[in-house]
Amino acid sequence: MLDFQCWFCGEGIDRDDRGALLVSVESLWRWAEGKRGKDDPFQNIYIHARCAKDRMAGATMELEPSVFGEEG
């Protein structure tokens, strides 16, 4: 069984958190310029739905409800 730990709070993420997120982080410019390679560095982070809603509010944008499996 895979164990996932929330990036923000450090607690484990249960399967019943259907809105939990996987976020991949990598260089924007390498991706935008089409220069991605299979060995380029990236990192996946895991986030509870509640933590993402609380901590990932943007200054001018918000995460779409559909990301969490919710209707808009």
mmCIF file with all atom_site columns, C-alpha atoms in Angstrom:
data_model
loop_
_atom_site.group_PDB
_atom_site.id
_atom_site.type_symbol
_atom_site.label_atom_id
_atom_site.label_alt_id
_atom_site.label_comp_id
_atom_site.label_asym_id
_atom_site.label_entity_id
_atom_site.label_seq_id
_atom_site.pdbx_PDB_ins_code
_atom_site.Cartn_x
_atom_site.Cartn_y
_atom_site.Cartn_z
_atom_site.occupancy
_atom_site.B_iso_or_equiv
_atom_site.pdbx_formal_charge
_atom_site.auth_seq_id
_atom_site.auth_comp_id
_atom_site.auth_asym_id
_atom_site.auth_atom_id
_atom_site.pdbx_PDB_model_num
ATOM 1  C CA . MET A 1 1  ? 0.000   0.000  0.000   1.00 0.00 ? 1  MET A CA 1
ATOM 2  C CA . LEU A 1 2  ? 1.279   3.476  -0.876  1.00 0.00 ? 2  LEU A CA 1
ATOM 3  C CA . ASP A 1 3  ? 1.441   6.083  1.860   1.00 0.00 ? 3  ASP A CA 1
ATOM 4  C CA . PHE A 1 4  ? 1.028   9.718  0.938   1.00 0.00 ? 4  PHE A CA 1
ATOM 5  C CA . GLN A 1 5  ? 1.882   12.583 3.266   1.00 0.00 ? 5  GLN A CA 1
ATOM 6  C CA . CYS A 1 6  ? 0.410   16.070 2.829   1.00 0.00 ? 6  CYS A CA 1
ATOM 7  C CA . TRP A 1 7  ? 2.987   18.676 1.818   1.00 0.00 ? 7  TRP A CA 1
ATOM 8  C CA . PHE A 1 8  ? 1.373   21.338 3.999   1.00 0.00 ? 8  PHE A CA 1
ATOM 9  C CA . CYS A 1 9  ? 0.280   19.667 7.236   1.00 0.00 ? 9  CYS A CA 1
ATOM 10 C CA . GLY A 1 10 ? 2.465   16.545 7.220   1.00 0.00 ? 10 GLY A CA 1
ATOM 11 C CA . GLU A 1 11 ? -0.418  14.191 7.992   1.00 0.00 ? 11 GLU A CA 1
ATOM 12 C CA . GLY A 1 12 ? -1.181  11.062 5.990   1.00 0.00 ? 12 GLY A CA 1
ATOM 13 C CA . ILE A 1 13 ? -3.748  11.237 3.212   1.00 0.00 ? 13 ILE A CA 1
ATOM 14 C CA . ASP A 1 14 ? -6.529  8.644  3.347   1.00 0.00 ? 14 ASP A CA 1
ATOM 15 C CA . ARG A 1 15 ? -8.211  7.243  0.260   1.00 0.00 ? 15 ARG A CA 1
ATOM 16 C CA . ASP A 1 16 ? -11.532 8.688  1.428   1.00 0.00 ? 16 ASP A CA 1
ATOM 17 C CA . ASP A 1 17 ? -10.147 12.169 0.648   1.00 0.00 ? 17 ASP A CA 1
ATOM 18 C CA . ARG A 1 18 ? -11.381 11.983 -2.943  1.00 0.00 ? 18 ARG A CA 1
ATOM 19 C CA . GLY A 1 19 ? -10.314 15.569 -3.636  1.00 0.00 ? 19 GLY A CA 1
ATOM 20 C CA . ALA A 1 20 ? -6.679  15.063 -2.580  1.00 0.00 ? 20 ALA A CA 1
ATOM 21 C CA . LEU A 1 21 ? -4.205  16.432 -5.102  1.00 0.00 ? 21 LEU A CA 1
ATOM 22 C CA . LEU A 1 22 ? -0.970  15.369 -6.712  1.00 0.00 ? 22 LEU A CA 1
ATOM 23 C CA . VAL A 1 23 ? 0.992   18.414 -7.874  1.00 0.00 ? 23 VAL A CA 1
ATOM 24 C CA . SER A 1 24 ? 4.032   18.068 -10.132 1.00 0.00 ? 24 SER A CA 1
ATOM 25 C CA . VAL A 1 25 ? 6.671   20.765 -9.830  1.00 0.00 ? 25 VAL A CA 1
ATOM 26 C CA . GLU A 1 26 ? 9.224   21.430 -12.542 1.00 0.00 ? 26 GLU A CA 1
ATOM 27 C CA . SER A 1 27 ? 10.829  24.311 -14.403 1.00 0.00 ? 27 SER A CA 1
ATOM 28 C CA . LEU A 1 28 ? 8.200   26.383 -16.203 1.00 0.00 ? 28 LEU A CA 1
ATOM 29 C CA . TRP A 1 29 ? 10.611  27.644 -18.826 1.00 0.00 ? 29 TRP A CA 1
ATOM 30 C CA . ARG A 1 30 ? 11.992  24.266 -19.828 1.00 0.00 ? 30 ARG A CA 1
ATOM 31 C CA . TRP A 1 31 ? 8.430   23.021 -20.235 1.00 0.00 ? 31 TRP A CA 1
ATOM 32 C CA . ALA A 1 32 ? 7.217   26.151 -22.055 1.00 0.00 ? 32 ALA A CA 1
ATOM 33 C CA . GLU A 1 33 ? 10.129  26.045 -24.501 1.00 0.00 ? 33 GLU A CA 1
ATOM 34 C CA . GLY A 1 34 ? 9.507   22.415 -25.378 1.00 0.00 ? 34 GLY A CA 1
ATOM 35 C CA . LYS A 1 35 ? 12.901  21.368 -24.034 1.00 0.00 ? 35 LYS A CA 1
ATOM 36 C CA . ARG A 1 36 ? 11.692  18.784 -21.540 1.00 0.00 ? 36 ARG A CA 1
ATOM 37 C CA . GLY A 1 37 ? 13.646  15.595 -21.303 1.00 0.00 ? 37 GLY A CA 1
ATOM 38 C CA . LYS A 1 38 ? 12.773  12.376 -19.540 1.00 0.00 ? 38 LYS A CA 1
ATOM 39 C CA . ASP A 1 39 ? 15.601  12.922 -17.028 1.00 0.00 ? 39 ASP A CA 1
ATOM 40 C CA . ASP A 1 40 ? 14.788  16.561 -16.198 1.00 0.00 ? 40 ASP A CA 1
ATOM 41 C CA . PRO A 1 41 ? 14.242  17.154 -12.477 1.00 0.00 ? 41 PRO A CA 1
ATOM 42 C CA . PHE A 1 42 ? 10.725  17.350 -11.102 1.00 0.00 ? 42 PHE A CA 1
ATOM 43 C CA . GLN A 1 43 ? 8.994   16.620 -7.833  1.00 0.00 ? 43 GLN A CA 1
ATOM 44 C CA . ASN A 1 44 ? 5.518   15.357 -7.028  1.00 0.00 ? 44 ASN A CA 1
ATOM 45 C CA . ILE A 1 45 ? 3.835   16.651 -3.898  1.00 0.00 ? 45 ILE A CA 1
ATOM 46 C CA . TYR A 1 46 ? 0.621   15.384 -2.319  1.00 0.00 ? 46 TYR A CA 1
ATOM 47 C CA . ILE A 1 47 ? -1.970  17.609 -0.685  1.00 0.00 ? 47 ILE A CA 1
ATOM 48 C CA . HIS A 1 48 ? -5.213  17.043 1.241   1.00 0.00 ? 48 HIS A CA 1
ATOM 49 C CA . ALA A 1 49 ? -8.186  18.708 -0.454  1.00 0.00 ? 49 ALA A CA 1
ATOM 50 C CA . ARG A 1 50 ? -8.812  20.819 2.667   1.00 0.00 ? 50 ARG A CA 1
ATOM 51 C CA . CYS A 1 51 ? -5.171  21.952 2.826   1.00 0.00 ? 51 CYS A CA 1
ATOM 52 C CA . ALA A 1 52 ? -5.142  22.855 -0.868  1.00 0.00 ? 52 ALA A CA 1
ATOM 53 C CA . LYS A 1 53 ? -8.322  24.900 -0.469  1.00 0.00 ? 53 LYS A CA 1
ATOM 54 C CA . ASP A 1 54 ? -6.918  26.679 2.585   1.00 0.00 ? 54 ASP A CA 1
ATOM 55 C CA . ARG A 1 55 ? -3.357  27.248 1.415   1.00 0.00 ? 55 ARG A CA 1
ATOM 56 C CA . MET A 1 56 ? -3.376  27.432 -2.379  1.00 0.00 ? 56 MET A CA 1
ATOM 57 C CA . ALA A 1 57 ? -5.556  30.498 -2.828  1.00 0.00 ? 57 ALA A CA 1
ATOM 58 C CA . GLY A 1 58 ? -4.033  32.658 -5.513  1.00 0.00 ? 58 GLY A CA 1
ATOM 59 C CA . ALA A 1 59 ? -3.894  36.446 -5.667  1.00 0.00 ? 59 ALA A CA 1
ATOM 60 C CA . THR A 1 60 ? -5.817  36.554 -8.939  1.00 0.00 ? 60 THR A CA 1
ATOM 61 C CA . MET A 1 61 ? -6.899  32.946 -9.552  1.00 0.00 ? 61 MET A CA 1
ATOM 62 C CA . GLU A 1 62 ? -8.448  30.104 -7.605  1.00 0.00 ? 62 GLU A CA 1
ATOM 63 C CA . LEU A 1 63 ? -8.313  26.362 -8.127  1.00 0.00 ? 63 LEU A CA 1
ATOM 64 C CA . GLU A 1 64 ? -11.301 25.116 -10.081 1.00 0.00 ? 64 GLU A CA 1
ATOM 65 C CA . PRO A 1 65 ? -13.779 23.070 -8.002  1.00 0.00 ? 65 PRO A CA 1
ATOM 66 C CA . SER A 1 66 ? -13.549 20.256 -10.576 1.00 0.00 ? 66 SER A CA 1
ATOM 67 C CA . VAL A 1 67 ? -9.924  19.677 -9.464  1.00 0.00 ? 67 VAL A CA 1
ATOM 68 C CA . PHE A 1 68 ? -11.373 18.427 -6.173  1.00 0.00 ? 68 PHE A CA 1
ATOM 69 C CA . GLY A 1 69 ? -14.077 16.344 -7.857  1.00 0.00 ? 69 GLY A CA 1
ATOM 70 C CA . GLU A 1 70 ? -16.695 18.987 -7.064  1.00 0.00 ? 70 GLU A CA 1
ATOM 71 C CA . GLU A 1 71 ? -19.148 20.691 -9.359  1.00 0.00 ? 71 GLU A CA 1
ATOM 72 C CA . GLY A 1 72 ? -18.507 24.329 -10.248 1.00 0.00 ? 72 GLY A CA 1
#
